[in-house]
Coordinates of C-alpha atoms in Angstrom, one line a residue:
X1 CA -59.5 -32.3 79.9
X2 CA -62.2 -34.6 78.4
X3 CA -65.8 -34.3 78.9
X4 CA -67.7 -38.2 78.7
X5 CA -71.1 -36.7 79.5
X6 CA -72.8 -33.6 81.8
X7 CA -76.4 -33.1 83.0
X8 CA -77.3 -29.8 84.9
X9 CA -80.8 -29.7 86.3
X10 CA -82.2 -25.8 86.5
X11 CA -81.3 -25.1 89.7
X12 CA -77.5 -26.1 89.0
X13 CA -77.6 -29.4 90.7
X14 CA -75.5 -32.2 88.4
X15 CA -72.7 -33.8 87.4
X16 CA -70.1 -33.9 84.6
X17 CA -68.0 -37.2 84.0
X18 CA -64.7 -36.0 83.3
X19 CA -60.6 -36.8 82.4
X20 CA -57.3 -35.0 83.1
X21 CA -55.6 -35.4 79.9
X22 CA -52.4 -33.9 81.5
X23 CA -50.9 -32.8 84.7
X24 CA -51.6 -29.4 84.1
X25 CA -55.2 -31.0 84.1
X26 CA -54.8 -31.9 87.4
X27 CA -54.6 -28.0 88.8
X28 CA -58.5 -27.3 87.2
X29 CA -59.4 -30.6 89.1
X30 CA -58.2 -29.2 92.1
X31 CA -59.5 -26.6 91.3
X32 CA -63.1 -27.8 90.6
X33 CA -63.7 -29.8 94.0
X34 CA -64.9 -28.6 96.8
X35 CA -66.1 -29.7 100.3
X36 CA -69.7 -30.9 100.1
X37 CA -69.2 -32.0 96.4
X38 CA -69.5 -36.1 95.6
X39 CA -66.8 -37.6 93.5
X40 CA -67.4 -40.8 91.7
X41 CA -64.3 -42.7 90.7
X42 CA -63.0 -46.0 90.5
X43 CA -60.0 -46.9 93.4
X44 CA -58.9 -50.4 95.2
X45 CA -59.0 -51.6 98.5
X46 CA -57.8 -54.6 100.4
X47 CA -60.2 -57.4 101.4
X48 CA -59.6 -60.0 103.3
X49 CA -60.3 -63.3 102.5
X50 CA -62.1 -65.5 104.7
X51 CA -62.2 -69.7 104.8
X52 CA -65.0 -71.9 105.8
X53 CA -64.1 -72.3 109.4
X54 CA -63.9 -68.4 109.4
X55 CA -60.0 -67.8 110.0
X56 CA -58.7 -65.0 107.3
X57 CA -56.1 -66.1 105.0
X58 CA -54.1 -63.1 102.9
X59 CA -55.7 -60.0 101.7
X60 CA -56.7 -58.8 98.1
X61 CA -56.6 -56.0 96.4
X62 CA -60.0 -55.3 95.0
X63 CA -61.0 -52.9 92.4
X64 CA -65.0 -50.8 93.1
X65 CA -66.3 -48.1 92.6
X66 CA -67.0 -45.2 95.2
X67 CA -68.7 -42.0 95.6
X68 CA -67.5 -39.9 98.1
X69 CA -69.4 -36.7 99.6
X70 CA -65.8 -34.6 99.9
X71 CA -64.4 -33.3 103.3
X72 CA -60.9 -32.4 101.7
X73 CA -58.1 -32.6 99.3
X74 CA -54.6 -32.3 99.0
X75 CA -52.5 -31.2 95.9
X76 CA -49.1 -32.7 94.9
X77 CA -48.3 -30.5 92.0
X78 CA -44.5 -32.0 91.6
X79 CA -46.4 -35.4 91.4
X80 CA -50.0 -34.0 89.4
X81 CA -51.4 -36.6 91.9
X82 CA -54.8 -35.0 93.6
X83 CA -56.1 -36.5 96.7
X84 CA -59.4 -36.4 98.2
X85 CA -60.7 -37.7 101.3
X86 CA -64.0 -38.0 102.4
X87 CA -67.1 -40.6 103.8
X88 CA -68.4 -43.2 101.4
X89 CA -72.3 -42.4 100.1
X90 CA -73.0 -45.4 98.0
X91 CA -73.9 -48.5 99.1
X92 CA -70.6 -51.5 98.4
X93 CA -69.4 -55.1 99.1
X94 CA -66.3 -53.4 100.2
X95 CA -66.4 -50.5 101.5
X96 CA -68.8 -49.4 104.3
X97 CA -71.5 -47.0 104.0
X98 CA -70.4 -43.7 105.7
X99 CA -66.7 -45.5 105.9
X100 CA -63.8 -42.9 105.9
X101 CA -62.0 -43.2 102.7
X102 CA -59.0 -41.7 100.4
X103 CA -59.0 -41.8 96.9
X104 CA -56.3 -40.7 94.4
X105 CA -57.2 -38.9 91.0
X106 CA -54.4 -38.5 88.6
X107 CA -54.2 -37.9 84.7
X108 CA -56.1 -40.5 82.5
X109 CA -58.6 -41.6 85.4
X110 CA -62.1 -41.2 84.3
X111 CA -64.0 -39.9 87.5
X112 CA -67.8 -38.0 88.3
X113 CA -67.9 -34.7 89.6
X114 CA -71.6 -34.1 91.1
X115 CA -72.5 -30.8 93.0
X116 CA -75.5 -29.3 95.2
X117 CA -74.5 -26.0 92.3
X118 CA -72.6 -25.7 89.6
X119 CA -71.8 -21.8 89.2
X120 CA -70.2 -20.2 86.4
X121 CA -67.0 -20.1 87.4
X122 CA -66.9 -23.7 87.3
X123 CA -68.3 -24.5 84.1
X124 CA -66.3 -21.9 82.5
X125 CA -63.3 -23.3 84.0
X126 CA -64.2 -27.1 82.7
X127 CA -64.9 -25.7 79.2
X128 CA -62.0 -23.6 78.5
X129 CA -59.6 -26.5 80.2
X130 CA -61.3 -28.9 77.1
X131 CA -61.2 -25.9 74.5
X132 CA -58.1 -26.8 72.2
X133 CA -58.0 -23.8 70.2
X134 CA -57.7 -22.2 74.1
X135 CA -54.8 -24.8 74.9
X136 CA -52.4 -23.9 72.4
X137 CA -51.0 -21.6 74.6
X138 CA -47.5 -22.6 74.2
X139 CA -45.6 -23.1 70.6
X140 CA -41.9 -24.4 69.7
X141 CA -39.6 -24.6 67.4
X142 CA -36.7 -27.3 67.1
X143 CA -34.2 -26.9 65.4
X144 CA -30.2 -27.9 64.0
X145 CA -28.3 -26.8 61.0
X146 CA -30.6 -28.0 58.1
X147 CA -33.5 -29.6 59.7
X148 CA -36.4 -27.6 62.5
X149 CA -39.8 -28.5 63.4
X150 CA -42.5 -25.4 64.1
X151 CA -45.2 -27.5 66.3
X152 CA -47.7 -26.2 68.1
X153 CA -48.4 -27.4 72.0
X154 CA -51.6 -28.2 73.4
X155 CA -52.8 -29.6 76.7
X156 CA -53.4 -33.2 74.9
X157 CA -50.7 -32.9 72.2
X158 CA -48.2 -31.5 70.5
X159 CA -49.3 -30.6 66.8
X160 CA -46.7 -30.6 64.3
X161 CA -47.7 -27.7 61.6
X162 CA -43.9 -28.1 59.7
X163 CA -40.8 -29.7 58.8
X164 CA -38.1 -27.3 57.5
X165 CA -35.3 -29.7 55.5
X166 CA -32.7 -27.8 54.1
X167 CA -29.5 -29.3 52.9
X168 CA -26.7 -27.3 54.9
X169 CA -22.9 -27.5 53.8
X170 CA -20.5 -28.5 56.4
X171 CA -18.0 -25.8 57.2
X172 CA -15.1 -26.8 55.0
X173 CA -16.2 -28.9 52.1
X174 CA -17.9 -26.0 50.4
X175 CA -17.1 -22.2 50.1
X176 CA -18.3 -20.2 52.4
X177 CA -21.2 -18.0 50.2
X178 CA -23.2 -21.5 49.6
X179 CA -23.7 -22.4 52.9
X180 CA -24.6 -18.9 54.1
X181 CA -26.7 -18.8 51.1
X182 CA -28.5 -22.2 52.3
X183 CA -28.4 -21.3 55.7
X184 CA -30.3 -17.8 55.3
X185 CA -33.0 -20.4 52.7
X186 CA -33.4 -22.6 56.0
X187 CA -34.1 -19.5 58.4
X188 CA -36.5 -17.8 55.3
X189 CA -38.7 -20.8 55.6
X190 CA -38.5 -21.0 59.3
X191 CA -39.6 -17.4 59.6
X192 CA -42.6 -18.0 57.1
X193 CA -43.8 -21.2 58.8
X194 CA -43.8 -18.8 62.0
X195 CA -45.8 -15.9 60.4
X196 CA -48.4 -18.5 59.0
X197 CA -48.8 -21.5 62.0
X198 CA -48.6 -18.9 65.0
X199 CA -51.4 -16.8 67.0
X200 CA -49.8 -14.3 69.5
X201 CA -53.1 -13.5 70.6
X202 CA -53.5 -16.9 71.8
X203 CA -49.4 -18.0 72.2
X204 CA -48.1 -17.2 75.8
X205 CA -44.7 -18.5 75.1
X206 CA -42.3 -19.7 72.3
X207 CA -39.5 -21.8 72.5
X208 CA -36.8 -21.6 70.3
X209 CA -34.3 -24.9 71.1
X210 CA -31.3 -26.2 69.4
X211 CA -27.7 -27.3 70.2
X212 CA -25.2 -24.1 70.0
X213 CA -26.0 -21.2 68.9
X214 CA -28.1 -22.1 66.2
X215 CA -31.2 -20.6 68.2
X216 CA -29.8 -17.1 68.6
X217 CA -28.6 -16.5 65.1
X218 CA -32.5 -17.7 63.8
X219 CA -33.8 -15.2 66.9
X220 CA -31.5 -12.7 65.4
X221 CA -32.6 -13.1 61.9
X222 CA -36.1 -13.4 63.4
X223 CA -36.9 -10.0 64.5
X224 CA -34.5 -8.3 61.6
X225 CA -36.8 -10.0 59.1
X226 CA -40.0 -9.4 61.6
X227 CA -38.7 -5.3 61.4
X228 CA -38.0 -5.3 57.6
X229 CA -41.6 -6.9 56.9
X230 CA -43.8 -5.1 59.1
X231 CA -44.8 -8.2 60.9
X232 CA -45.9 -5.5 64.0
X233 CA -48.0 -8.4 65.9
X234 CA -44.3 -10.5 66.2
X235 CA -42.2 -7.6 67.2
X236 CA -44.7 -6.3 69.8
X237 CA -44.6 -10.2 70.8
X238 CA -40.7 -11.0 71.0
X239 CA -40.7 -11.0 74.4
X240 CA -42.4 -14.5 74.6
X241 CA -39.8 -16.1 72.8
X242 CA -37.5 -18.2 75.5
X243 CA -34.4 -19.8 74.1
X244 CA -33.1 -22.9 75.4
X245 CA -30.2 -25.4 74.6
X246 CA -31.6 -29.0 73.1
X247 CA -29.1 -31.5 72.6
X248 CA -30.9 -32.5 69.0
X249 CA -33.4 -30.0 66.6
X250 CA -35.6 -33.3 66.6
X251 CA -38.8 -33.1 68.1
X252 CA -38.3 -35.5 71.2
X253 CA -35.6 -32.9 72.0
X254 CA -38.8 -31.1 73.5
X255 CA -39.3 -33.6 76.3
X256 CA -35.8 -33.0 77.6
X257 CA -36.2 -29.0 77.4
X258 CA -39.8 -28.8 78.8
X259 CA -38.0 -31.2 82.0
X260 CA -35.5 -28.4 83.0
X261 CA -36.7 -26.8 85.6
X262 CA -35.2 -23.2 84.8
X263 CA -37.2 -23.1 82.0
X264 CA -40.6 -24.7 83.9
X265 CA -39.9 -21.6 85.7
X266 CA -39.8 -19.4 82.9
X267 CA -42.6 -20.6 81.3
X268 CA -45.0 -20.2 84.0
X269 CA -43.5 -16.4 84.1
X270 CA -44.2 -16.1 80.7
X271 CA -47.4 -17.5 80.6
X272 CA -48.6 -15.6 83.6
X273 CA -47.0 -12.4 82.2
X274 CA -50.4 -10.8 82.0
X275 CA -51.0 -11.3 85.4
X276 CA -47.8 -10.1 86.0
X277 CA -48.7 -6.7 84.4
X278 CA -51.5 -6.6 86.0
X279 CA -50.6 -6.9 89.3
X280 CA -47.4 -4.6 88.8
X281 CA -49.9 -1.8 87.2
X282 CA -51.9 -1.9 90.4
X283 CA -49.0 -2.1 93.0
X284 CA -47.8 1.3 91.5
X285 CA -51.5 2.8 91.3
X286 CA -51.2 1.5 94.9
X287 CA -48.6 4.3 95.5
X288 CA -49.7 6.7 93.1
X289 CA -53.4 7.1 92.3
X290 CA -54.7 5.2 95.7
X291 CA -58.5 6.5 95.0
X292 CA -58.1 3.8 92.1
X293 CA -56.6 0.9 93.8
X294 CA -58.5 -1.1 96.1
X295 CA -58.3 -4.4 97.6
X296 CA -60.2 -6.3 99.9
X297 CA -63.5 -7.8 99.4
X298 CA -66.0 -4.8 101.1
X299 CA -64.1 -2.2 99.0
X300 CA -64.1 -3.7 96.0
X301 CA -67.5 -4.7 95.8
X302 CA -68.4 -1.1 96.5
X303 CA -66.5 0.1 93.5
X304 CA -68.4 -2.7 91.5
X305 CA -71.8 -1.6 92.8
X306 CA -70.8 1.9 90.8
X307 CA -69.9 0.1 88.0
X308 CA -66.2 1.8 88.2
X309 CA -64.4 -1.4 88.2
X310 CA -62.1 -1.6 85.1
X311 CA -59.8 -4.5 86.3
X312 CA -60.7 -7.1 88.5
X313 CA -58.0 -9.5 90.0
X314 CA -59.0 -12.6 92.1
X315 CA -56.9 -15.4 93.5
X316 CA -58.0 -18.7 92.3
X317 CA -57.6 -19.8 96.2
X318 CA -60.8 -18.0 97.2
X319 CA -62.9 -20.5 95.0
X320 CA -61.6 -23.4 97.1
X321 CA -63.1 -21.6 100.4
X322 CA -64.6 -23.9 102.5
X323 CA -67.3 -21.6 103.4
X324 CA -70.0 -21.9 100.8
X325 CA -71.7 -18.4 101.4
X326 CA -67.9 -17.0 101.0
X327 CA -67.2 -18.3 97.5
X328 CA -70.4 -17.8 96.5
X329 CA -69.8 -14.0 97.1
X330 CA -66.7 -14.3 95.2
X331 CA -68.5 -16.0 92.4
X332 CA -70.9 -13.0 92.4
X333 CA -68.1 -10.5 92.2
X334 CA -66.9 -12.2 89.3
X335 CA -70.0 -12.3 87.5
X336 CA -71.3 -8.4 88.5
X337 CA -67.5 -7.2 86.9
X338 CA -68.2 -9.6 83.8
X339 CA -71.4 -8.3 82.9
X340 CA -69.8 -4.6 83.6
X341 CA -67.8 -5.2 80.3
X342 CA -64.9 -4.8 82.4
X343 CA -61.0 -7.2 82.9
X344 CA -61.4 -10.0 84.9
X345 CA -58.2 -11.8 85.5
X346 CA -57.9 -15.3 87.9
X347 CA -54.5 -15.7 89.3
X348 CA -53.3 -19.4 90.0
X349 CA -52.1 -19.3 94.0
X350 CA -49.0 -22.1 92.3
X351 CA -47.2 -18.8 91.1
X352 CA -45.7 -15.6 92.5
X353 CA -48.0 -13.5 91.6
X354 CA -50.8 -14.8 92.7
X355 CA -49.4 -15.5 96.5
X356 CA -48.5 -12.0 96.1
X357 CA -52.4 -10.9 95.6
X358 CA -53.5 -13.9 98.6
X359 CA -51.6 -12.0 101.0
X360 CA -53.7 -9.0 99.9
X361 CA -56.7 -10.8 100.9
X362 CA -56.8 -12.2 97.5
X363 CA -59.0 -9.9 95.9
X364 CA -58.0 -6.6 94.4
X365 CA -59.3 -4.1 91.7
X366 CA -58.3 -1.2 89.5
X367 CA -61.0 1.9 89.0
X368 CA -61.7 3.7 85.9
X369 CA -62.0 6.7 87.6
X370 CA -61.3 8.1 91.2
X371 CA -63.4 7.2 94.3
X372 CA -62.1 8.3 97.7
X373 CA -65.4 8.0 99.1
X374 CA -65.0 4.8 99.6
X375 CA -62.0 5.0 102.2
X376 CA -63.7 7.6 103.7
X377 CA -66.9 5.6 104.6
X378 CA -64.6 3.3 106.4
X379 CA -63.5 6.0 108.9

């Protein structure tokens, strides 16, 4: 995401210019728009052309800008297309004031976002989406018998931080001890570029891809090396590594790995493995220590009013609520566990665990310490 320009009055009213750099862009749009919010973009519409006797000839497509006050939108996240419907607001040669119109928002489209309130949620939401250094959730490695690439991904690019060349004997033109002896010199300076270019307090998932088995002997040698070394923050990590078959260790291999669906879907379970945790920590607290597992709005907030929150988990759904005083409470909620020092984790309603949450009304929390009190007020 790319901020062109934002101006917030006092009393939230305002408007950021923004771009989706990506499709994964797309999901903080959707994200971000509400009903009663004005978008601003730039879309085409037919106009028919008319002669001087006043018979129509065939139609043109024009392009205008348009500023609609928002009455609804609809997500295609196989297609990172966004729609949004709604009644024109600004005054235009084609397009009617108070007309009914659909426009389509997709990466690379520079629109305006303007709202009655721009709450935190929001702006934190537009600022970590165009945070880089927050982006680089997702690192790979490439990689065939003498040659690898250690990049780093980001939601605009892919940021190469090495090239591993390593001259590899084929099997059968030299003994056997000098191509193990290269081969263990090509892993060696894999390994270091791994322990130098990569954050695993930042890295949600690493992809290790080559043709063969090349990937699982480096993985192998990986976490023997990681265990000799002491490299504790990799071992305690290794579970984020995902290996994958590439046909080539080149980097464009990446575009062919990242297009597999299997490992889409391991990737978002990767990268939503905190949530994951979370969620399965609560479910069992659920069964086992219920005086510290609530959900449901009215209980939750009473746990928060006695500060006794340590975990807060909220569906990303509820900030698209229609109802303005509704997300606004959940906005609150959000903000009273924040400033409690306590967890709060937002879980994306396009994975599992987060439909698992919105069919527990979406909002759920773990306590610090025991309150049965407040079940027992219910009764």
């Amino acid at each position: 995401m790319k901020i062109f320009h934002r101006e917030i009055e006092k009393n939230g009213n305002g408007h950021f210019v923004l771009m989706a750099n990506e499709g994964e862009d797309m999901w903080h749009v959707y994200n971000l728009i509400c009903v009663g919010d004005e978008l601003k973009a730039t879309t085409f519409r037919k106009v028919q052309q008319e002669s001087a006797t006043g018979s129509t000839s065939n139609s043109r497509r024009v392009r205008t800008n348009i500023r609609l006050r928002v009455e609804g939108t609809d997500f295609d996240a196989n297609a990172c297309l966004l729609r949004v419907k709604g009644r024109n607001v600004q005054e235009s040669e084609v397009i009617k004031m108070g007309g009914y119109h659909t426009l389509d928002l997709e990466p690379n489209r520079k629109f305006t976002l303007y709202k009655n309130e721009w709450d935190s949620i929001s702006i934190q939401r537009i600022e970590d989406a165009c945070d880089p250094t927050k982006h680089a959730e997702l690192a790979a490695i490439t990689m065939q018998e003498g040659l690898a690439f250690v990049v780093l991904i980001t939601s605009a690019m892919t940021v190469e931080r090495a090239k591993i060349d390593v001259n590899i004997p084929k099997k059968g033109k030299a003994d056997d001890t000098q191509r193990k002896k290269n081969m263990l010199k090509f892993f060696e300076q894999i390994a270091a570029s791994v322990y130098r270019h990569f954050n695993f307090d930042v890295l949600k998932a690493v992809i290790i891809a080559s043709p063969g088995f090349l990937k699982d002997d480096f993985f192998s040698y990986l976490i023997k090396d990681a265990t000799d070394q002491g490299h504790k923050q990799l071992l305690d990590n290794k579970g984020k590594f995902i290996l994958v078959r590439a046909s080539s260790g080149f980097k464009h291999a990446l575009r062919e790995v990242m297009q597999d669906p299997n490992v889409s879907q391991r990737l978002a379970d990767v990268k939503a493995a905190g949530e994951t945790r979370l969620l399965h920590q609560f479910l069992n607290m659920l069964g086992t220590q219920p005086d510290r597992a609530y959900y449901g709005y009215q209980h939750v907030k009473k746990a928060a009013d006695n500060i006794a929150v340590e975990a807060l988990l909220v569906c990303d759904s509820l900030f698209r609520s229609t109802n303005t005083a509704e997300r606004r409470r959940y906005i609150r909620l959000v903000e009273q566990v924040k400033d409690s020092g306590s967890e709060v984790k937002i879980f994306s309603s396009l994975h599992v665990t987060g439909e698992q949450l919105d069919l527990m009304t979406g909002v759920a929390a773990i306590l610090r310490f025991p309150m049965p009190e407040i079940e027992e007020e219910d009764k």
